Amino acid sequence: MQNENQKATAAMDTNTTTTQALTPEMETHLQRLKCWRREQKFTEEVMHGLAASDGAERIRLYFEQVIYTVRNAAPEHLVSFMNAYVRGLKDGVQVPDSLEYAVLFQQIDLLKEILDQYEGKPFWQDWMKVYRFLLSVIEGKLTHEEVLKQSQVLKSEVRDQSLHVRLDLVAVTAHRNLRNYEKINVLLQHLSKRLDVLEFSFMKSALKSRMELAEARTLLFSTGDVSKAEKKFSRVIMNNATPSALVIAAYQDRGLSMLNQSLVEQSKNCLQSFKIAMSRAKQFGLEKDYEQTKREYLPFVRNLHGQKFDASDAPLKEQAHQLIVRGENERALYLIEDLSARGMGEVFLSFYKAKALKDTELMSQVRDQFKDENFAYMVPIVDREIRSLDN
């Protein structure tokens, strides 16, 4: 006779979502552990008790089942409750999933605790190497070039295929920050098959979502196929196995993929995607993602839509952009020149300068620059500006 864990395993192939993994038996299991009832609210104490039982019971819950259940039962406490769950796990239980969770949600203190707990234990040596490296990455201690170099060195030192995939994906992120999309494409070509053979786990779902997000971003930034990109971002969002932190990133980038169409149709679909990203970030306690969406993405999008608003908290380049929206082009140009003189000049600033000057030739140069620097989603937006200036 199959137990609950075996039934869940039997139902899970590489395409199974977390929703399908949440069987009625799992709810029975939660109730049998006497740490949760359907009418009961989740608390940190409940999570700690669940973790302790999880380590002691022969029938174990998957990490992904736990995080999905908490996300639905108490989304506003997702991070604090999962932190309590991870801290309550018995020695050696769900270590890879716990490590990836801590990195994904940028829970630096928790990650350090796990690393210290397993430091010096031979079985986990390779995992400690890779995740200490990832700790340095999320703490911003390494340049993108250093990330690429160290990820290659580590790949030669560790054997686990999950760790190889993880290192390739951190290399994808570094290449994206360096706008090296050709190298990203090379890495992505080999990742899908290697991911498919990994065992079902929260880590596998997180890695697969990272890969799909990277594929969608390549369409958005490199090839400029915004329609395909939007569909891919939507699939990442709709997949219940996608971790919450990556759902927020997908909403942000889906907003960019909808930007030109939103401007053409004068619709609010693009803005709505960013507002959902903010709402989800706030709900899941991801302050950094919330602030990034509020202070960087939204001012940029609202300026392109010609909205007037208080931009005092926005980046200086978007403050200049808002001045153009208000028709204060001289003030905008003064700020743009000042930023350029301070070494802060970049393609978006050149775009705003061309808008302020109403300079078709400069706008055409900016168009080529956007394409060369892998901001391909901006090309049709610049084309609209050029047509507007020519009329």
mmCIF file of C-alpha atoms in Angstrom:
data_model
loop_
_atom_site.group_PDB
_atom_site.id
_atom_site.type_symbol
_atom_site.label_atom_id
_atom_site.label_comp_id
_atom_site.label_asym_id
_atom_site.label_seq_id
_atom_site.Cartn_x
_atom_site.Cartn_y
_atom_site.Cartn_z
ATOM 1 C CA MET A 1 0.000 0.000 0.000
ATOM 2 C CA GLN A 2 1.380 3.410 -0.959
ATOM 3 C CA ASN A 3 1.874 6.092 1.677
ATOM 4 C CA GLU A 4 1.127 9.780 1.035
ATOM 5 C CA ASN A 5 4.648 10.610 -0.073
ATOM 6 C CA GLN A 6 4.725 7.705 -2.543
ATOM 7 C CA LYS A 7 1.345 8.727 -3.993
ATOM 8 C CA ALA A 8 2.590 12.265 -4.525
ATOM 9 C CA THR A 9 5.830 10.987 -6.072
ATOM 10 C CA ALA A 10 3.927 8.728 -8.467
ATOM 11 C CA ALA A 11 1.937 11.713 -9.714
ATOM 12 C CA MET A 12 4.975 13.922 -10.235
ATOM 13 C CA ASP A 13 6.852 13.872 -13.515
ATOM 14 C CA THR A 14 8.965 16.772 -14.747
ATOM 15 C CA ASN A 15 5.866 18.654 -15.944
ATOM 16 C CA THR A 16 3.791 18.302 -12.778
ATOM 17 C CA THR A 17 2.824 21.543 -11.067
ATOM 18 C CA THR A 18 2.667 22.101 -7.343
ATOM 19 C CA THR A 19 -1.133 22.260 -7.495
ATOM 20 C CA GLN A 20 -1.237 18.657 -8.685
ATOM 21 C CA ALA A 21 1.209 17.704 -5.934
ATOM 22 C CA LEU A 22 -1.132 18.980 -3.222
ATOM 23 C CA THR A 23 -3.199 15.825 -2.747
ATOM 24 C CA PRO A 24 -5.948 15.354 -0.144
ATOM 25 C CA GLU A 25 -3.520 13.010 1.600
ATOM 26 C CA MET A 26 -1.196 15.927 2.239
ATOM 27 C CA GLU A 27 -3.913 17.797 4.113
ATOM 28 C CA THR A 28 -4.610 14.635 6.121
ATOM 29 C CA HIS A 29 -0.913 14.435 6.887
ATOM 30 C CA LEU A 30 -0.852 18.016 8.144
ATOM 31 C CA GLN A 31 -3.817 17.338 10.395
ATOM 32 C CA ARG A 32 -2.367 14.065 11.696
ATOM 33 C CA LEU A 33 0.764 15.889 12.799
ATOM 34 C CA LYS A 34 -1.575 17.983 14.976
ATOM 35 C CA CYS A 35 0.245 21.192 14.102
ATOM 36 C CA TRP A 36 -2.435 22.584 11.786
ATOM 37 C CA ARG A 37 -6.186 22.392 11.136
ATOM 38 C CA ARG A 38 -8.062 23.783 8.162
ATOM 39 C CA GLU A 39 -9.748 26.475 10.258
ATOM 40 C CA GLN A 40 -6.517 27.340 12.053
ATOM 41 C CA LYS A 41 -4.260 30.210 11.020
ATOM 42 C CA PHE A 42 -0.628 29.522 10.248
ATOM 43 C CA THR A 43 1.887 30.888 12.756
ATOM 44 C CA GLU A 44 5.659 30.692 13.097
ATOM 45 C CA GLU A 45 5.112 28.174 15.901
ATOM 46 C CA VAL A 46 2.993 26.022 13.573
ATOM 47 C CA MET A 47 5.746 26.144 10.941
ATOM 48 C CA HIS A 48 8.438 25.225 13.446
ATOM 49 C CA GLY A 49 6.320 22.309 14.662
ATOM 50 C CA LEU A 50 5.668 21.178 11.100
ATOM 51 C CA ALA A 51 9.398 21.216 10.372
ATOM 52 C CA ALA A 52 10.209 19.203 13.501
ATOM 53 C CA SER A 53 7.550 16.619 12.606
ATOM 54 C CA ASP A 54 8.758 16.568 9.024
ATOM 55 C CA GLY A 55 12.180 15.477 10.173
ATOM 56 C CA ALA A 56 10.885 12.844 12.577
ATOM 57 C CA GLU A 57 8.114 11.280 10.474
ATOM 58 C CA ARG A 58 8.716 8.575 7.902
ATOM 59 C CA ILE A 59 6.136 10.274 5.684
ATOM 60 C CA ARG A 60 7.680 13.594 4.703
ATOM 61 C CA LEU A 61 6.291 16.622 2.967
ATOM 62 C CA TYR A 62 8.081 18.140 0.039
ATOM 63 C CA PHE A 63 9.544 21.610 0.636
ATOM 64 C CA GLU A 64 7.611 22.825 -2.385
ATOM 65 C CA GLN A 65 4.319 21.562 -0.952
ATOM 66 C CA VAL A 66 4.999 23.453 2.261
ATOM 67 C CA ILE A 67 5.872 26.764 0.598
ATOM 68 C CA TYR A 68 2.871 26.499 -1.751
ATOM 69 C CA THR A 69 0.525 25.841 1.170
ATOM 70 C CA VAL A 70 1.879 28.808 3.140
ATOM 71 C CA ARG A 71 1.711 31.043 0.060
ATOM 72 C CA ASN A 72 -2.010 30.315 -0.190
ATOM 73 C CA ALA A 73 -2.858 30.198 3.526
ATOM 74 C CA ALA A 74 -0.829 33.184 4.737
ATOM 75 C CA PRO A 75 0.869 34.992 1.811
ATOM 76 C CA GLU A 76 1.669 38.116 3.833
ATOM 77 C CA HIS A 77 3.779 35.971 6.184
ATOM 78 C CA LEU A 78 5.403 33.764 3.550
ATOM 79 C CA VAL A 79 9.011 34.728 4.272
ATOM 80 C CA SER A 80 8.804 34.801 8.074
ATOM 81 C CA PHE A 81 6.887 31.503 8.189
ATOM 82 C CA MET A 82 9.227 29.728 5.774
ATOM 83 C CA ASN A 83 12.224 31.055 7.692
ATOM 84 C CA ALA A 84 10.734 29.481 10.833
ATOM 85 C CA TYR A 85 10.157 26.231 8.932
ATOM 86 C CA VAL A 86 13.746 26.085 7.658
ATOM 87 C CA ARG A 87 15.163 26.822 11.101
ATOM 88 C CA GLY A 88 13.048 24.017 12.566
ATOM 89 C CA LEU A 89 14.202 21.307 10.144
ATOM 90 C CA LYS A 90 16.217 18.435 11.570
ATOM 91 C CA ASP A 91 19.879 18.106 10.644
ATOM 92 C CA GLY A 92 20.318 17.009 7.026
ATOM 93 C CA VAL A 93 16.660 17.455 6.003
ATOM 94 C CA GLN A 94 15.828 19.429 2.812
ATOM 95 C CA VAL A 95 19.195 21.199 2.781
ATOM 96 C CA PRO A 96 19.404 22.003 -0.982
ATOM 97 C CA ASP A 97 15.841 23.371 -1.040
ATOM 98 C CA SER A 98 16.512 25.455 2.081
ATOM 99 C CA LEU A 99 19.675 26.917 0.557
ATOM 100 C CA GLU A 100 17.947 27.824 -2.703
ATOM 101 C CA TYR A 101 14.982 29.309 -0.838
ATOM 102 C CA ALA A 102 17.315 31.549 1.196
ATOM 103 C CA VAL A 103 19.082 32.786 -1.962
ATOM 104 C CA LEU A 104 15.875 33.240 -3.947
ATOM 105 C CA PHE A 105 14.243 35.360 -1.241
ATOM 106 C CA GLN A 106 17.587 37.005 -0.342
ATOM 107 C CA GLN A 107 17.366 35.881 3.281
ATOM 108 C CA ILE A 108 21.032 36.529 3.972
ATOM 109 C CA ASP A 109 21.002 35.871 7.725
ATOM 110 C CA LEU A 110 19.195 32.562 7.221
ATOM 111 C CA LEU A 111 21.606 31.566 4.454
ATOM 112 C CA LYS A 112 24.573 32.266 6.721
ATOM 113 C CA GLU A 113 22.994 30.148 9.469
ATOM 114 C CA ILE A 114 22.573 27.182 7.113
ATOM 115 C CA LEU A 115 26.117 27.542 5.785
ATOM 116 C CA ASP A 116 27.543 27.662 9.305
ATOM 117 C CA GLN A 117 25.442 24.649 10.340
ATOM 118 C CA TYR A 118 26.810 22.413 7.581
ATOM 119 C CA GLU A 119 30.329 23.821 7.270
ATOM 120 C CA GLY A 120 32.900 21.051 7.593
ATOM 121 C CA LYS A 121 30.431 18.211 6.957
ATOM 122 C CA PRO A 122 31.920 16.199 4.055
ATOM 123 C CA PHE A 123 28.585 15.189 2.488
ATOM 124 C CA TRP A 124 27.578 18.857 2.034
ATOM 125 C CA GLN A 125 31.017 20.235 1.127
ATOM 126 C CA ASP A 126 30.198 20.986 -2.535
ATOM 127 C CA TRP A 127 26.898 22.637 -1.597
ATOM 128 C CA MET A 128 28.664 24.845 0.926
ATOM 129 C CA LYS A 129 31.213 25.946 -1.698
ATOM 130 C CA VAL A 130 28.563 26.918 -4.237
ATOM 131 C CA TYR A 131 26.212 28.656 -1.821
ATOM 132 C CA ARG A 132 28.985 30.604 -0.091
ATOM 133 C CA PHE A 133 29.804 31.840 -3.572
ATOM 134 C CA LEU A 134 26.119 32.722 -4.151
ATOM 135 C CA LEU A 135 26.096 34.539 -0.806
ATOM 136 C CA SER A 136 28.942 36.729 -2.082
ATOM 137 C CA VAL A 137 26.945 37.350 -5.267
ATOM 138 C CA ILE A 138 23.746 38.507 -3.540
ATOM 139 C CA GLU A 139 25.770 40.620 -1.104
ATOM 140 C CA GLY A 140 27.269 42.424 -4.115
ATOM 141 C CA LYS A 141 30.866 41.561 -3.243
ATOM 142 C CA LEU A 142 31.802 40.394 -6.748
ATOM 143 C CA THR A 143 31.903 42.090 -10.137
ATOM 144 C CA HIS A 144 29.995 40.422 -12.965
ATOM 145 C CA GLU A 145 33.314 39.338 -14.487
ATOM 146 C CA GLU A 146 34.378 37.775 -11.175
ATOM 147 C CA VAL A 147 31.052 35.931 -10.968
ATOM 148 C CA LEU A 148 31.658 34.411 -14.409
ATOM 149 C CA LYS A 149 35.215 33.387 -13.577
ATOM 150 C CA GLN A 150 34.398 31.869 -10.186
ATOM 151 C CA SER A 151 31.345 30.003 -11.490
ATOM 152 C CA GLN A 152 33.546 28.268 -14.064
ATOM 153 C CA VAL A 153 36.141 27.334 -11.438
ATOM 154 C CA LEU A 154 33.454 25.907 -9.156
ATOM 155 C CA LYS A 155 31.941 23.850 -11.986
ATOM 156 C CA SER A 156 35.266 22.045 -12.276
ATOM 157 C CA GLU A 157 35.308 21.347 -8.527
ATOM 158 C CA VAL A 158 31.776 20.043 -7.845
ATOM 159 C CA ARG A 159 30.021 16.968 -9.232
ATOM 160 C CA ASP A 160 26.305 17.333 -8.511
ATOM 161 C CA GLN A 161 24.330 18.185 -11.677
ATOM 162 C CA SER A 162 21.957 20.441 -9.724
ATOM 163 C CA LEU A 163 24.935 22.557 -8.706
ATOM 164 C CA HIS A 164 26.229 22.667 -12.295
ATOM 165 C CA VAL A 165 22.851 23.967 -13.485
ATOM 166 C CA ARG A 166 22.763 26.467 -10.613
ATOM 167 C CA LEU A 167 26.208 27.790 -11.547
ATOM 168 C CA ASP A 168 25.222 28.115 -15.205
ATOM 169 C CA LEU A 169 22.162 30.129 -14.193
ATOM 170 C CA VAL A 170 24.166 32.547 -12.061
ATOM 171 C CA ALA A 171 26.437 32.928 -15.112
ATOM 172 C CA VAL A 172 23.322 33.723 -17.190
ATOM 173 C CA THR A 173 22.466 36.523 -14.755
ATOM 174 C CA ALA A 174 26.011 37.914 -14.921
ATOM 175 C CA HIS A 175 25.964 37.844 -18.729
ATOM 176 C CA ARG A 176 22.577 39.611 -18.691
ATOM 177 C CA ASN A 177 23.996 42.382 -16.524
ATOM 178 C CA LEU A 178 26.856 42.692 -19.027
ATOM 179 C CA ARG A 179 24.325 42.599 -21.930
ATOM 180 C CA ASN A 180 26.049 39.479 -23.378
ATOM 181 C CA TYR A 181 22.952 37.843 -24.840
ATOM 182 C CA GLU A 182 24.827 35.697 -27.367
ATOM 183 C CA LYS A 183 26.579 33.919 -24.498
ATOM 184 C CA ILE A 184 23.268 33.590 -22.660
ATOM 185 C CA ASN A 185 21.779 31.813 -25.686
ATOM 186 C CA VAL A 186 24.662 29.323 -25.705
ATOM 187 C CA LEU A 187 24.102 28.504 -22.027
ATOM 188 C CA LEU A 188 20.324 28.223 -22.383
ATOM 189 C CA GLN A 189 20.563 25.764 -25.291
ATOM 190 C CA HIS A 190 21.924 23.068 -22.980
ATOM 191 C CA LEU A 191 20.065 23.810 -19.761
ATOM 192 C CA SER A 192 16.613 22.429 -20.532
ATOM 193 C CA LYS A 193 17.666 18.795 -21.035
ATOM 194 C CA ARG A 194 19.939 18.889 -17.999
ATOM 195 C CA LEU A 195 17.102 20.254 -15.872
ATOM 196 C CA ASP A 196 14.647 17.580 -17.011
ATOM 197 C CA VAL A 197 16.682 14.735 -15.504
ATOM 198 C CA LEU A 198 16.892 16.322 -12.036
ATOM 199 C CA GLU A 199 14.674 14.865 -9.321
ATOM 200 C CA PHE A 200 11.484 16.684 -8.315
ATOM 201 C CA SER A 201 12.226 19.366 -5.718
ATOM 202 C CA PHE A 202 11.654 23.015 -4.864
ATOM 203 C CA MET A 203 15.162 23.681 -6.140
ATOM 204 C CA LYS A 204 14.357 22.108 -9.520
ATOM 205 C CA SER A 205 11.202 24.228 -9.856
ATOM 206 C CA ALA A 206 13.162 27.360 -8.943
ATOM 207 C CA LEU A 207 15.916 26.560 -11.456
ATOM 208 C CA LYS A 208 13.389 25.799 -14.197
ATOM 209 C CA SER A 209 11.584 29.088 -13.552
ATOM 210 C CA ARG A 210 14.911 30.948 -13.658
ATOM 211 C CA MET A 211 15.680 29.334 -17.015
ATOM 212 C CA GLU A 212 12.249 30.173 -18.486
ATOM 213 C CA LEU A 213 12.557 33.733 -17.209
ATOM 214 C CA ALA A 214 15.975 33.999 -18.879
ATOM 215 C CA GLU A 215 14.524 32.726 -22.174
ATOM 216 C CA ALA A 216 11.736 35.311 -22.032
ATOM 217 C CA ARG A 217 14.210 38.073 -21.226
ATOM 218 C CA THR A 218 16.321 37.128 -24.242
ATOM 219 C CA LEU A 219 13.263 37.589 -26.456
ATOM 220 C CA LEU A 220 12.508 40.933 -24.795
ATOM 221 C CA PHE A 221 15.941 42.515 -24.640
ATOM 222 C CA SER A 222 17.944 40.864 -27.435
ATOM 223 C CA THR A 223 15.581 39.942 -30.263
ATOM 224 C CA GLY A 224 12.798 42.394 -29.426
ATOM 225 C CA ASP A 225 10.044 39.825 -30.005
ATOM 226 C CA VAL A 226 7.795 41.387 -27.386
ATOM 227 C CA SER A 227 4.736 39.284 -28.265
ATOM 228 C CA LYS A 228 6.527 35.978 -27.658
ATOM 229 C CA ALA A 229 8.233 37.447 -24.608
ATOM 230 C CA GLU A 230 4.903 38.499 -23.094
ATOM 231 C CA LYS A 231 3.493 34.991 -23.579
ATOM 232 C CA LYS A 232 6.538 33.411 -21.937
ATOM 233 C CA PHE A 233 6.413 35.805 -18.977
ATOM 234 C CA SER A 234 2.715 35.015 -18.591
ATOM 235 C CA ARG A 235 3.472 31.276 -18.529
ATOM 236 C CA VAL A 236 6.052 31.798 -15.792
ATOM 237 C CA ILE A 237 3.487 33.806 -13.814
ATOM 238 C CA MET A 238 0.679 31.270 -14.277
ATOM 239 C CA ASN A 239 2.830 28.261 -13.348
ATOM 240 C CA ASN A 240 2.040 27.478 -9.711
ATOM 241 C CA ALA A 241 5.507 25.969 -9.331
ATOM 242 C CA THR A 242 7.185 29.350 -9.952
ATOM 243 C CA PRO A 243 8.558 30.720 -6.663
ATOM 244 C CA SER A 244 7.019 34.026 -5.565
ATOM 245 C CA ALA A 245 10.234 36.047 -5.972
ATOM 246 C CA LEU A 246 10.475 35.027 -9.641
ATOM 247 C CA VAL A 247 6.776 35.759 -10.216
ATOM 248 C CA ILE A 248 7.471 39.380 -9.254
ATOM 249 C CA ALA A 249 10.386 39.579 -11.713
ATOM 250 C CA ALA A 250 8.152 38.110 -14.422
ATOM 251 C CA TYR A 251 5.469 40.750 -13.774
ATOM 252 C CA GLN A 252 8.112 43.494 -14.038
ATOM 253 C CA ASP A 253 9.494 42.237 -17.333
ATOM 254 C CA ARG A 254 6.052 41.426 -18.716
ATOM 255 C CA GLY A 255 5.243 45.093 -18.114
ATOM 256 C CA LEU A 256 8.175 46.071 -20.342
ATOM 257 C CA SER A 257 7.053 43.620 -23.032
ATOM 258 C CA MET A 258 3.599 45.283 -23.047
ATOM 259 C CA LEU A 259 4.984 48.825 -23.090
ATOM 260 C CA ASN A 260 4.846 49.701 -26.794
ATOM 261 C CA GLN A 261 1.388 48.180 -27.322
ATOM 262 C CA SER A 262 0.178 49.995 -24.224
ATOM 263 C CA LEU A 263 1.409 53.303 -25.660
ATOM 264 C CA VAL A 264 -0.178 52.612 -29.055
ATOM 265 C CA GLU A 265 -3.536 51.680 -27.533
ATOM 266 C CA GLN A 266 -3.315 54.204 -24.685
ATOM 267 C CA SER A 267 -4.173 51.342 -22.324
ATOM 268 C CA LYS A 268 -3.163 50.730 -18.714
ATOM 269 C CA ASN A 269 -2.234 47.046 -19.130
ATOM 270 C CA CYS A 270 1.470 47.770 -18.868
ATOM 271 C CA LEU A 271 1.110 49.897 -15.733
ATOM 272 C CA GLN A 272 -1.159 47.266 -14.221
ATOM 273 C CA SER A 273 1.566 44.630 -14.559
ATOM 274 C CA PHE A 274 3.968 46.787 -12.541
ATOM 275 C CA LYS A 275 1.319 47.538 -9.940
ATOM 276 C CA ILE A 276 0.700 43.812 -9.495
ATOM 277 C CA ALA A 277 4.467 43.325 -9.090
ATOM 278 C CA MET A 278 4.439 45.942 -6.322
ATOM 279 C CA SER A 279 1.417 44.377 -4.659
ATOM 280 C CA ARG A 280 2.968 40.887 -4.716
ATOM 281 C CA ALA A 281 6.304 42.184 -3.451
ATOM 282 C CA LYS A 282 4.588 43.912 -0.548
ATOM 283 C CA GLN A 283 2.449 40.851 0.146
ATOM 284 C CA PHE A 284 5.467 38.559 0.314
ATOM 285 C CA GLY A 285 7.631 40.991 2.273
ATOM 286 C CA LEU A 286 10.138 41.523 -0.558
ATOM 287 C CA GLU A 287 10.996 45.150 0.195
ATOM 288 C CA LYS A 288 13.826 45.431 -2.334
ATOM 289 C CA ASP A 289 11.570 44.344 -5.227
ATOM 290 C CA TYR A 290 8.808 46.660 -4.017
ATOM 291 C CA GLU A 291 11.130 49.685 -3.907
ATOM 292 C CA GLN A 292 12.697 48.871 -7.280
ATOM 293 C CA THR A 293 9.287 48.702 -8.960
ATOM 294 C CA LYS A 294 8.020 51.839 -7.242
ATOM 295 C CA ARG A 295 11.096 54.044 -7.684
ATOM 296 C CA GLU A 296 12.548 52.814 -10.992
ATOM 297 C CA TYR A 297 10.054 51.005 -13.208
ATOM 298 C CA LEU A 298 6.883 52.988 -12.499
ATOM 299 C CA PRO A 299 8.376 56.491 -13.044
ATOM 300 C CA PHE A 300 9.890 55.326 -16.350
ATOM 301 C CA VAL A 301 6.594 53.875 -17.587
ATOM 302 C CA ARG A 302 4.472 56.773 -16.354
ATOM 303 C CA ASN A 303 6.792 59.253 -18.084
ATOM 304 C CA LEU A 304 6.510 57.366 -21.375
ATOM 305 C CA HIS A 305 2.730 57.510 -20.996
ATOM 306 C CA GLY A 306 2.981 61.299 -20.588
ATOM 307 C CA GLN A 307 1.652 61.359 -17.030
ATOM 308 C CA LYS A 308 2.500 64.236 -14.693
ATOM 309 C CA PHE A 309 3.469 63.182 -11.170
ATOM 310 C CA ASP A 310 5.793 63.982 -8.278
ATOM 311 C CA ALA A 311 9.109 62.462 -9.412
ATOM 312 C CA SER A 312 11.213 63.629 -6.451
ATOM 313 C CA ASP A 313 11.859 60.030 -5.327
ATOM 314 C CA ALA A 314 12.623 58.783 -8.840
ATOM 315 C CA PRO A 315 16.137 58.365 -10.321
ATOM 316 C CA LEU A 316 17.565 61.653 -11.600
ATOM 317 C CA LYS A 317 17.255 60.592 -15.239
ATOM 318 C CA GLU A 318 13.516 60.023 -14.703
ATOM 319 C CA GLN A 319 13.263 63.417 -13.003
ATOM 320 C CA ALA A 320 14.681 64.871 -16.224
ATOM 321 C CA HIS A 321 12.194 62.772 -18.196
ATOM 322 C CA GLN A 322 9.307 64.173 -16.095
ATOM 323 C CA LEU A 323 10.476 67.716 -16.822
ATOM 324 C CA ILE A 324 10.124 66.926 -20.545
ATOM 325 C CA VAL A 325 6.606 65.607 -19.923
ATOM 326 C CA ARG A 326 5.814 68.940 -18.262
ATOM 327 C CA GLY A 327 7.279 70.869 -21.213
ATOM 328 C CA GLU A 328 10.225 72.197 -19.174
ATOM 329 C CA ASN A 329 12.781 71.151 -21.767
ATOM 330 C CA GLU A 330 15.500 73.655 -20.839
ATOM 331 C CA ARG A 331 15.537 72.473 -17.220
ATOM 332 C CA ALA A 332 15.530 68.886 -18.430
ATOM 333 C CA LEU A 333 18.527 69.493 -20.712
ATOM 334 C CA TYR A 334 20.440 71.202 -17.901
ATOM 335 C CA LEU A 335 19.918 68.157 -15.667
ATOM 336 C CA ILE A 336 20.808 65.754 -18.489
ATOM 337 C CA GLU A 337 24.063 67.600 -19.228
ATOM 338 C CA ASP A 338 24.911 67.646 -15.524
ATOM 339 C CA LEU A 339 24.360 63.885 -15.238
ATOM 340 C CA SER A 340 26.440 63.258 -18.363
ATOM 341 C CA ALA A 341 29.275 65.433 -17.013
ATOM 342 C CA ARG A 342 29.274 63.297 -13.853
ATOM 343 C CA GLY A 343 29.770 60.138 -15.889
ATOM 344 C CA MET A 344 26.134 59.042 -15.644
ATOM 345 C CA GLY A 345 25.416 59.274 -19.338
ATOM 346 C CA GLU A 346 23.797 56.222 -20.940
ATOM 347 C CA VAL A 347 21.428 55.360 -23.753
ATOM 348 C CA PHE A 348 18.211 56.238 -21.907
ATOM 349 C CA LEU A 349 19.623 59.661 -21.032
ATOM 350 C CA SER A 350 20.476 60.163 -24.724
ATOM 351 C CA PHE A 351 16.892 59.219 -25.569
ATOM 352 C CA TYR A 352 15.546 61.862 -23.209
ATOM 353 C CA LYS A 353 17.971 64.427 -24.630
ATOM 354 C CA ALA A 354 16.727 63.691 -28.153
ATOM 355 C CA LYS A 355 13.126 64.101 -26.938
ATOM 356 C CA ALA A 356 13.916 67.440 -25.285
ATOM 357 C CA LEU A 357 15.768 68.742 -28.355
ATOM 358 C CA LYS A 358 13.250 67.227 -30.788
ATOM 359 C CA ASP A 359 16.323 66.037 -32.707
ATOM 360 C CA THR A 360 15.473 63.388 -35.340
ATOM 361 C CA GLU A 361 19.117 62.618 -36.158
ATOM 362 C CA LEU A 362 20.028 62.060 -32.503
ATOM 363 C CA MET A 363 16.871 59.976 -32.068
ATOM 364 C CA SER A 364 17.948 57.723 -34.962
ATOM 365 C CA GLN A 365 21.358 57.256 -33.332
ATOM 366 C CA VAL A 366 19.639 56.375 -30.059
ATOM 367 C CA ARG A 367 17.523 53.785 -31.886
ATOM 368 C CA ASP A 368 20.654 52.023 -33.138
ATOM 369 C CA GLN A 369 22.230 52.286 -29.700
ATOM 370 C CA PHE A 370 19.224 50.645 -28.035
ATOM 371 C CA LYS A 371 19.493 47.774 -30.510
ATOM 372 C CA ASP A 372 23.270 47.399 -30.094
ATOM 373 C CA GLU A 373 23.049 47.470 -26.286
ATOM 374 C CA ASN A 374 20.258 44.864 -26.140
ATOM 375 C CA PHE A 375 17.340 47.072 -25.199
ATOM 376 C CA ALA A 376 15.467 45.858 -28.277
ATOM 377 C CA TYR A 377 12.022 46.405 -26.720
ATOM 378 C CA MET A 378 12.719 50.160 -26.925
ATOM 379 C CA VAL A 379 13.218 50.188 -30.727
ATOM 380 C CA PRO A 380 9.506 50.427 -31.710
ATOM 381 C CA ILE A 381 9.020 53.109 -29.053
ATOM 382 C CA VAL A 382 11.835 55.193 -30.557
ATOM 383 C CA ASP A 383 10.405 54.589 -34.043
ATOM 384 C CA ARG A 384 7.133 56.131 -32.867
ATOM 385 C CA GLU A 385 9.038 59.163 -31.548
ATOM 386 C CA ILE A 386 10.835 59.561 -34.888
ATOM 387 C CA ARG A 387 7.554 59.410 -36.825
ATOM 388 C CA SER A 388 6.091 61.972 -34.441
ATOM 389 C CA LEU A 389 9.033 64.337 -35.020
ATOM 390 C CA ASP A 390 8.821 63.904 -38.808
ATOM 391 C CA ASN A 391 5.124 64.854 -38.914
#
